Amino acid sequence: MFKVLMILSIGLIHLSGVLLGFSQPSSPLFKMKPIGGDVRLFYSALGDLRADELFDSEVYKRLLNQPSTSGMLTARFKLRGQVSRFKWEVHPLLSSRPQSATGITLNANPNQFAQAIPLSVNLVDSSDHLAQLRADRLLISREFDLFKITLGRQAITLGQGRAFTPLDRLAPFSPTSIDQQYKPGLDALRVDVWWGIAGQLSLISAYRQEWSRSGMAYVMTAQEHFGGWDLHVLVGEFQRDWVTGVSTAGSIGPLSVYGDFAWTWSSPELVRAGDLKDFGRASLGVSWSWAQGGGGQVSGELYWQEDGARRVLVLRPHGLC
């Protein structure tokens, strides 16, 4: 553990020096500045999860039917700059956590997808510890009068849901994600087109697993403002699943109301095989602030989902990776 902490300390000192260098005056064509960062420590203690009735695999039973503790230390810096008319942003993340073959260990975000371009390096990768340097965001954008193009690792959120996100099929937070305040980026190409005051059309092509139709996602969303309410419409193909949905947000008196609805046409191959079927998902949320400008808020959210599986599939040990 001492060796890992030393590596983190050296990394923090190095990145701090880089940030100080970025704060120096820059040329008109090349601009660069730090925009923030954080250092966080997480700790988790899990009891017996009683997985005997959930899994047939003996590997899962041995893994989950025992108490475990885990911790993780992360340091993230956020940098932003400009080269001529192109803007860029990068968020390097330095993390350290123990590795265990007999228990569950923490991860910054279990939903980190495969990388189209490898932007991670393991500083320490042993049976006991993992220290990793990763680019959580690395993007370049060019903005014109009526549209904007963004390429690279970027944060993308679809829909209005907070606890439950029926429309956010690209990079949703998992309930087991320990850091819900920061969303890691997804490798994608995005084009945003604007009209009027609040109108926007977004075209997104995102890498999920591989350079094929079954490993990519293609999404089109449109939004407009009507009578105090925001309305979003979505159509997309997510790894051979077609999804369409609507999302809205507005106010009713002192209450803020938002909701999502999504209908999924499952992959034709899995439907014909009898594994999956088409299904719907929806969420409805309400929040109330008891002080203007902040001070406190009470919120609640309802979620409904149909069962998209026609039969139970046996999970294999490699599915945990």
XYZ file of C-alpha atoms in Angstrom:
321
model
C 0.000 0.000 0.000
C 2.877 2.377 0.793
C 4.312 1.910 -2.704
C 0.972 2.751 -4.306
C 0.550 5.869 -2.176
C 4.051 6.993 -3.145
C 3.193 6.591 -6.814
C 0.044 8.636 -6.338
C 1.966 11.355 -4.508
C 4.569 11.579 -7.258
C 1.816 11.713 -9.839
C 0.033 14.503 -7.967
C 3.224 16.543 -7.703
C 3.932 16.067 -11.399
C 0.425 17.036 -12.476
C 0.470 20.053 -10.138
C 3.623 21.264 -11.831
C 2.006 20.795 -15.210
C -0.994 22.818 -14.105
C 1.223 25.636 -12.888
C 2.890 25.678 -16.263
C -0.495 25.862 -17.982
C -1.417 28.963 -16.010
C 1.247 31.004 -17.795
C 0.150 33.479 -20.507
C -0.529 31.768 -23.837
C -0.395 32.878 -27.447
C -3.527 34.024 -29.316
C -3.546 30.796 -31.356
C -2.857 28.395 -28.471
C -4.624 28.761 -25.108
C -4.550 26.412 -22.135
C -5.783 26.608 -18.540
C -6.845 24.321 -15.647
C -10.571 24.375 -14.875
C -10.672 22.290 -11.690
C -10.035 18.900 -10.178
C -10.579 16.797 -7.089
C -9.031 14.164 -4.846
C -11.432 11.589 -3.387
C -11.185 8.635 -1.022
C -13.832 5.886 -1.121
C -14.390 2.991 1.278
C -16.845 0.115 1.038
C -17.830 -2.687 3.414
C -20.049 -5.491 2.113
C -21.642 -8.279 4.077
C -22.764 -11.711 2.936
C -24.789 -11.127 -0.256
C -26.483 -14.564 -0.048
C -26.105 -15.373 -3.730
C -26.971 -19.092 -3.488
C -30.406 -18.551 -5.026
C -29.245 -16.022 -7.640
C -26.400 -17.830 -9.402
C -25.671 -21.406 -10.422
C -21.947 -20.745 -10.703
C -19.834 -21.885 -7.767
C -17.375 -19.096 -8.593
C -20.059 -16.469 -8.000
C -21.180 -18.137 -4.781
C -17.662 -18.159 -3.338
C -17.146 -14.564 -4.449
C -20.372 -13.075 -3.123
C -21.170 -15.229 -0.078
C -18.494 -13.644 2.086
C -17.957 -10.246 3.719
C -15.479 -7.940 1.993
C -14.016 -4.457 2.392
C -12.411 -2.258 -0.222
C -11.123 1.273 -0.721
C -10.000 3.517 -3.542
C -8.137 6.801 -3.914
C -8.647 8.975 -7.017
C -7.156 12.260 -8.224
C -8.623 14.030 -11.248
C -7.552 17.221 -13.042
C -9.523 19.096 -15.682
C -7.777 21.040 -18.421
C -9.263 23.104 -21.226
C -7.662 24.940 -24.120
C -7.913 26.182 -27.653
C -5.850 25.807 -30.823
C -6.905 28.379 -33.384
C -10.694 27.868 -33.698
C -10.656 24.358 -32.237
C -11.373 23.856 -28.528
C -10.137 20.857 -26.558
C -10.614 19.396 -23.086
C -8.855 16.604 -21.189
C -9.492 15.084 -17.739
C -6.654 12.783 -16.605
C -7.623 10.455 -13.745
C -5.129 8.809 -11.392
C -6.622 5.986 -9.315
C -5.383 3.373 -6.869
C -7.319 0.474 -5.403
C -6.641 -2.992 -3.995
C -7.268 -6.062 -6.097
C -8.694 -9.203 -4.615
C -9.427 -12.605 -6.068
C -11.760 -13.535 -3.193
C -13.940 -10.436 -2.834
C -15.483 -7.427 -4.576
C -13.313 -4.348 -5.081
C -14.387 -0.807 -5.858
C -14.183 0.744 -9.276
C -14.470 4.421 -10.180
C -17.368 3.578 -12.468
C -18.302 -0.023 -13.326
C -19.833 1.206 -16.586
C -16.585 2.281 -18.220
C -16.956 1.022 -21.770
C -14.328 -0.315 -24.107
C -12.012 2.342 -25.490
C -11.895 2.995 -29.231
C -8.393 4.372 -28.642
C -6.530 3.000 -25.577
C -5.992 5.939 -23.228
C -5.132 4.050 -20.036
C -1.860 2.860 -18.572
C -1.400 0.661 -15.508
C 1.321 2.073 -13.276
C 1.042 -0.855 -10.847
C -0.805 -4.063 -11.732
C -0.161 -6.797 -9.203
C -2.269 -9.377 -7.409
C -2.743 -6.929 -4.526
C -3.029 -3.436 -6.036
C -3.905 -1.601 -9.228
C -2.755 1.978 -9.896
C -3.960 3.380 -13.210
C -3.672 6.622 -15.181
C -6.620 7.134 -17.517
C -8.057 9.894 -19.681
C -11.693 10.198 -18.594
C -12.242 12.971 -21.135
C -10.258 13.797 -24.242
C -12.203 15.742 -26.854
C -11.853 18.395 -29.523
C -14.710 20.562 -30.798
C -15.378 23.185 -33.441
C -18.337 25.544 -33.136
C -19.984 27.325 -36.074
C -22.916 29.731 -36.215
C -25.662 27.091 -36.271
C -23.962 23.839 -35.294
C -21.120 22.289 -33.302
C -18.982 19.193 -33.926
C -17.395 17.284 -31.018
C -15.058 14.313 -31.460
C -13.438 12.194 -28.764
C -14.107 10.949 -25.253
C -17.016 13.018 -23.967
C -19.820 12.847 -21.409
C -23.221 12.182 -22.989
C -26.497 12.059 -21.058
C -29.871 11.299 -22.617
C -33.202 12.002 -20.936
C -34.236 13.733 -17.724
C -34.137 10.814 -15.251
C -31.878 11.090 -12.226
C -32.119 7.884 -10.197
C -33.625 5.926 -13.118
C -32.681 6.675 -16.724
C -34.834 4.831 -19.311
C -33.461 6.878 -22.226
C -29.795 6.936 -21.219
C -28.683 3.790 -23.032
C -25.302 5.190 -24.117
C -23.479 5.564 -20.803
C -25.840 5.163 -17.839
C -24.717 5.266 -14.248
C -24.899 1.924 -12.488
C -26.522 1.793 -9.029
C -23.204 0.340 -7.850
C -21.121 3.250 -9.212
C -19.400 4.863 -6.255
C -18.867 8.226 -7.954
C -22.249 9.485 -9.141
C -21.171 13.126 -9.408
C -18.788 12.682 -12.324
C -19.658 10.916 -15.558
C -16.773 9.292 -17.453
C -16.582 9.977 -21.144
C -17.647 7.789 -24.030
C -15.744 7.686 -27.345
C -18.120 9.314 -29.809
C -18.713 11.761 -32.646
C -21.480 14.289 -31.925
C -23.063 16.988 -34.087
C -25.406 19.535 -32.459
C -27.587 21.809 -34.583
C -29.509 24.741 -33.084
C -32.519 26.761 -34.174
C -34.672 29.415 -32.546
C -34.266 29.963 -28.806
C -34.289 26.413 -27.423
C -34.425 24.101 -30.447
C -31.643 21.541 -30.822
C -30.994 18.467 -32.955
C -28.198 16.074 -31.947
C -26.675 13.275 -34.037
C -24.437 10.856 -32.120
C -22.315 7.907 -33.188
C -20.684 6.145 -30.207
C -18.229 3.276 -29.840
C -19.439 0.643 -27.356
C -17.515 -2.591 -27.946
C -16.204 -2.918 -31.504
C -16.243 -1.321 -34.965
C -19.391 -3.075 -36.148
C -23.116 -2.536 -36.023
C -23.424 -4.836 -32.992
C -20.752 -2.845 -31.149
C -21.840 0.715 -31.982
C -24.699 3.070 -31.113
C -26.347 5.633 -33.401
C -28.714 8.194 -31.863
C -30.765 11.163 -33.015
C -32.432 13.467 -30.489
C -34.494 16.625 -30.961
C -35.659 19.070 -28.308
C -37.865 22.153 -28.176
C -39.555 24.315 -25.557
C -43.366 24.571 -25.455
C -45.316 26.623 -22.912
C -42.820 26.269 -20.094
C -42.009 22.618 -20.781
C -38.969 21.058 -22.444
C -39.787 18.214 -24.818
C -37.182 15.727 -26.100
C -37.693 13.015 -28.725
C -35.167 10.203 -29.268
C -34.646 7.567 -31.949
C -31.598 5.322 -32.020
C -30.003 1.947 -32.538
C -28.025 0.638 -29.574
C -26.000 -2.441 -30.544
C -28.821 -3.770 -32.775
C -31.577 -2.762 -30.321
C -33.840 -0.045 -31.718
C -35.069 2.462 -29.127
C -37.511 5.339 -29.380
C -38.680 7.564 -26.574
C -39.801 10.928 -25.264
C -38.691 13.022 -22.312
C -40.143 16.150 -20.713
C -39.420 18.538 -17.842
C -41.255 21.544 -16.462
C -42.957 23.040 -13.410
C -46.374 22.702 -11.806
C -46.622 25.412 -9.174
C -43.712 24.963 -6.745
C -42.956 21.457 -8.046
C -40.422 20.536 -10.703
C -41.695 17.579 -12.719
C -39.749 15.429 -15.186
C -40.280 12.101 -16.900
C -38.903 9.682 -19.494
C -40.451 6.921 -21.575
C -38.561 4.498 -23.826
C -39.665 1.559 -25.945
C -37.073 -1.004 -27.042
C -37.319 -3.272 -30.060
C -34.814 -5.958 -29.090
C -32.235 -7.439 -31.434
C -34.099 -9.504 -34.081
C -31.683 -12.432 -33.702
C -32.327 -12.723 -29.952
C -36.072 -12.256 -30.420
C -36.213 -15.093 -32.969
C -34.124 -17.276 -30.655
C -36.665 -16.715 -27.895
C -34.229 -15.018 -25.498
C -35.630 -11.456 -25.585
C -38.787 -9.548 -26.427
C -39.717 -5.916 -26.997
C -40.281 -3.962 -23.791
C -40.943 -0.516 -22.339
C -39.462 1.551 -19.523
C -40.640 4.782 -17.885
C -39.769 7.075 -14.996
C -41.546 10.018 -13.341
C -39.855 12.369 -10.900
C -40.939 15.302 -8.725
C -38.738 17.665 -6.707
C -39.547 20.556 -4.374
C -37.122 23.194 -3.062
C -38.059 24.835 0.211
C -35.756 27.815 -0.301
C -35.215 29.841 -3.457
C -31.677 29.739 -4.775
C -30.846 26.553 -2.853
C -30.901 25.560 0.776
C -32.646 22.225 0.504
C -34.631 19.976 -1.793
C -36.904 16.964 -1.516
C -37.300 14.712 -4.535
C -38.847 11.385 -5.428
C -38.877 9.194 -8.510
C -41.070 6.315 -9.722
C -39.828 3.708 -12.184
C -41.623 1.119 -14.301
C -40.104 -1.514 -16.561
C -41.399 -4.478 -18.469
C -39.466 -7.721 -18.468
C -37.451 -7.898 -21.687
C -36.252 -11.479 -21.152
C -38.304 -14.504 -22.177
C -36.136 -17.002 -20.283
C -33.470 -16.953 -17.581
C -29.910 -17.035 -18.888
C -27.227 -18.702 -16.761
C -24.430 -16.235 -16.015
C -20.861 -17.421 -16.548
C -17.858 -16.482 -14.332
C -16.282 -14.339 -17.066
C -19.418 -12.174 -17.111
C -18.234 -10.430 -13.944
C -15.235 -8.894 -15.718
